[in-house]
Amino acid sequence: MTPERPQTAAQAPIGIFDSGFGGLTVARAVMDQLPNEDIVYLGDTARSPYGEQPIADVREFTLECLDHLVGLGVKALVIACNSGSAATLRDARERYDVPVIEVILPAARRAVATTRNGRIGVICTEATAHSMAYDDAFAVAPGVELFTAACPKFVPYVEAGITGGPELLAAAEDYLAPLRAAGIDTLVLGCTHYPLLTGVLSVVLGDGVSLVSSAAACADSVYSELSADGLTHNEPREARHTFLTTGNPESFSRLGRRLIPELITDVVQFSEPSSPRGTAVGRAWT
């Protein structure tokens, strides 16, 4: 059904988009910082992972999903997908008349504030690495050397529910070896799936390397921007969280609950992914 429009912009939900499950780390961080806010989360699990796909396809898929969220009347869009952010951020900010918050620049700012020796590593998907979006984000930071490693196996591990074990550890050691050799002291987790791998990453890198979560940094930006624009609920209330997926709702719910317990409630089928805008579904936002 089509949600009723709220009486004021502040009453509308926050729309969070990701290619799959990784954006749930952003959703959790946003819920922690803004517990009174309604959230609509859309995961394009039927077409994930985005990281191995051509950037033109990532752009098309991301804009289709963002169009749908805007059609539901959200007051802000959160692109909780590094590949999607790299492919569409400029287009999205020109296309929509609501605030658009992404994950790349907030993480870069936090990493610059965190580093002690100016040697920063980024791990990300191949699509994000090829876009050079993090290179652009760090370009204005003086005295920073950036070292990037694409980690294509990480997202499939997470989406299979695997966050530990010898195979994952071996993959992490392989991916991170050049960054360790470069002497980084700060690592940006440039994919919102990667906060679920902080255990294995910390084992490989040791305590001397600070991990910067793009999910947490993004949530900080959501809080700051909505507060500055007067778009937050100021009174305690019971927030409503709706989860949409282009894939199988039962599979989304099962894996989402395994990865982030107590976050997932009902999951709704969004539409066939071939549909440009989909069918508006969700609750009434009043």
GROMACS .gro file of C-alpha atoms in nm, residues 85-236:
model
  152
   85SER     CA    1   2.771   0.618  -0.273
   86ALA     CA    2   3.066   0.618  -0.511
   87ALA     CA    3   2.840   0.566  -0.812
   88THR     CA    4   2.551   0.801  -0.742
   89LEU     CA    5   2.617   1.062  -0.473
   90ARG     CA    6   2.636   1.365  -0.704
   91ASP     CA    7   2.335   1.248  -0.905
   92ALA     CA    8   2.132   1.179  -0.592
   93ARG     CA    9   2.193   1.523  -0.443
   94GLU     CA   10   2.079   1.686  -0.768
   95ARG     CA   11   1.785   1.447  -0.813
   96TYR     CA   12   1.615   1.465  -0.472
   97ASP     CA   13   1.495   1.754  -0.255
   98VAL     CA   14   1.574   1.579   0.074
   99PRO     CA   15   1.911   1.555   0.251
  100VAL     CA   16   2.132   1.279   0.111
  101ILE     CA   17   2.391   1.136   0.349
  102GLU     CA   18   2.656   0.890   0.237
  103VAL     CA   19   2.930   0.683   0.398
  104ILE     CA   20   3.255   0.782   0.228
  105LEU     CA   21   3.331   1.141   0.328
  106PRO     CA   22   3.228   1.098   0.696
  107ALA     CA   23   3.462   0.798   0.726
  108ALA     CA   24   3.746   0.989   0.560
  109ARG     CA   25   3.705   1.280   0.802
  110ARG     CA   26   3.711   1.049   1.102
  111ALA     CA   27   4.019   0.867   0.974
  112VAL     CA   28   4.208   1.195   0.927
  113ALA     CA   29   4.120   1.292   1.284
  114THR     CA   30   4.231   0.950   1.411
  115THR     CA   31   4.563   0.888   1.236
  116ARG     CA   32   4.889   0.962   1.415
  117ASN     CA   33   5.137   0.896   1.134
  118GLY     CA   34   4.929   0.999   0.833
  119ARG     CA   35   4.933   0.650   0.679
  120ILE     CA   36   4.574   0.540   0.631
  121GLY     CA   37   4.445   0.218   0.480
  122VAL     CA   38   4.107   0.159   0.315
  123ILE     CA   39   3.955  -0.181   0.254
  124CYS     CA   40   3.656  -0.188   0.020
  125THR     CA   41   3.487  -0.363  -0.268
  126GLU     CA   42   3.636  -0.365  -0.616
  127ALA     CA   43   3.373  -0.121  -0.742
  128THR     CA   44   3.457   0.129  -0.469
  129ALA     CA   45   3.830   0.087  -0.526
  130HIS     CA   46   3.795   0.143  -0.902
  131SER     CA   47   3.580   0.452  -0.847
  132MET     CA   48   3.866   0.614  -0.650
  133ALA     CA   49   3.600   0.779  -0.432
  134TYR     CA   50   3.816   0.747  -0.121
  135ASP     CA   51   4.116   0.891  -0.307
  136ASP     CA   52   3.901   1.195  -0.385
  137ALA     CA   53   3.776   1.219  -0.026
  138PHE     CA   54   4.130   1.218   0.116
  139ALA     CA   55   4.279   1.441  -0.154
  140VAL     CA   56   4.221   1.759   0.046
  141ALA     CA   57   4.383   1.621   0.363
  142PRO     CA   58   4.746   1.738   0.387
  143GLY     CA   59   5.010   1.490   0.497
  144VAL     CA   60   4.797   1.180   0.440
  145GLU     CA   61   4.914   0.875   0.244
  146LEU     CA   62   4.636   0.642   0.136
  147PHE     CA   63   4.671   0.269   0.078
  148THR     CA   64   4.370   0.087  -0.067
  149ALA     CA   65   4.298  -0.286  -0.081
  150ALA     CA   66   3.995  -0.440  -0.251
  151CYS     CA   67   3.861  -0.736  -0.052
  152PRO     CA   68   3.610  -0.913  -0.280
  153LYS     CA   69   3.567  -1.221  -0.060
  154PHE     CA   70   3.457  -1.033   0.251
  155VAL     CA   71   3.099  -0.950   0.147
  156PRO     CA   72   3.013  -1.309   0.043
  157TYR     CA   73   3.153  -1.433   0.376
  158VAL     CA   74   2.939  -1.190   0.574
  159GLU     CA   75   2.626  -1.259   0.370
  160ALA     CA   76   2.680  -1.631   0.428
  161GLY     CA   77   2.686  -1.558   0.801
  162ILE     CA   78   3.059  -1.634   0.831
  163THR     CA   79   3.245  -1.384   1.051
  164GLY     CA   80   3.529  -1.607   1.173
  165GLY     CA   81   3.719  -1.926   1.103
  166PRO     CA   82   4.047  -2.023   0.935
  167GLU     CA   83   3.939  -1.952   0.575
  168LEU     CA   84   3.826  -1.599   0.657
  169LEU     CA   85   4.139  -1.540   0.864
  170ALA     CA   86   4.359  -1.652   0.574
  171ALA     CA   87   4.176  -1.420   0.335
  172ALA     CA   88   4.214  -1.130   0.577
  173GLU     CA   89   4.586  -1.192   0.618
  174ASP     CA   90   4.628  -1.196   0.240
  175TYR     CA   91   4.430  -0.877   0.180
  176LEU     CA   92   4.585  -0.684   0.470
  177ALA     CA   93   4.948  -0.784   0.418
  178PRO     CA   94   5.029  -0.485   0.189
  179LEU     CA   95   4.863  -0.245   0.432
  180ARG     CA   96   5.061  -0.383   0.724
  181ALA     CA   97   5.380  -0.355   0.520
  182ALA     CA   98   5.292   0.009   0.446
  183GLY     CA   99   5.282   0.085   0.819
  184ILE     CA  100   4.926   0.212   0.840
  185ASP     CA  101   4.799   0.313   1.184
  186THR     CA  102   4.436   0.365   1.079
  187LEU     CA  103   4.209   0.146   0.867
  188VAL     CA  104   3.883   0.262   0.713
  189LEU     CA  105   3.628  -0.015   0.682
  190GLY     CA  106   3.509   0.104   0.343
  191CYS     CA  107   3.211  -0.128   0.316
  192THR     CA  108   2.924  -0.139   0.563
  193HIS     CA  109   2.953  -0.518   0.582
  194TYR     CA  110   3.300  -0.489   0.730
  195PRO     CA  111   3.212  -0.378   1.088
  196LEU     CA  112   3.085  -0.735   1.128
  197LEU     CA  113   3.445  -0.849   1.068
  198THR     CA  114   3.619  -0.630   1.327
  199GLY     CA  115   3.723  -0.935   1.527
  200VAL     CA  116   3.927  -1.096   1.252
  201LEU     CA  117   4.059  -0.759   1.130
  202SER     CA  118   4.184  -0.672   1.477
  203VAL     CA  119   4.354  -1.011   1.509
  204VAL     CA  120   4.543  -0.959   1.182
  205LEU     CA  121   4.635  -0.592   1.233
  206GLY     CA  122   4.692  -0.583   1.608
  207ASP     CA  123   4.606  -0.318   1.866
  208GLY     CA  124   4.825  -0.053   1.705
  209VAL     CA  125   4.586   0.003   1.415
  210SER     CA  126   4.263   0.196   1.476
  211LEU     CA  127   3.956   0.077   1.287
  212VAL     CA  128   3.725   0.345   1.149
  213SER     CA  129   3.374   0.225   1.070
  214SER     CA  130   3.206   0.400   0.779
  215ALA     CA  131   2.875   0.293   0.939
  216ALA     CA  132   2.937   0.477   1.268
  217ALA     CA  133   3.074   0.784   1.092
  218CYS     CA  134   2.771   0.793   0.863
  219ALA     CA  135   2.532   0.776   1.161
  220ASP     CA  136   2.711   1.075   1.315
  221SER     CA  137   2.648   1.269   0.993
  222VAL     CA  138   2.281   1.169   0.988
  223TYR     CA  139   2.241   1.298   1.344
  224SER     CA  140   2.423   1.624   1.270
  225GLU     CA  141   2.242   1.701   0.944
  226LEU     CA  142   1.890   1.623   1.065
  227SER     CA  143   1.948   1.816   1.387
  228ALA     CA  144   2.079   2.118   1.197
  229ASP     CA  145   1.778   2.109   0.964
  230GLY     CA  146   1.525   2.073   1.246
  231LEU     CA  147   1.411   1.733   1.115
  232THR     CA  148   1.434   1.524   1.430
  233HIS     CA  149   1.167   1.398   1.668
  234ASN     CA  150   1.243   1.580   1.993
  235GLU     CA  151   1.007   1.389   2.221
  236PRO     CA  152   1.046   1.023   2.324
   0.00000   0.00000   0.00000
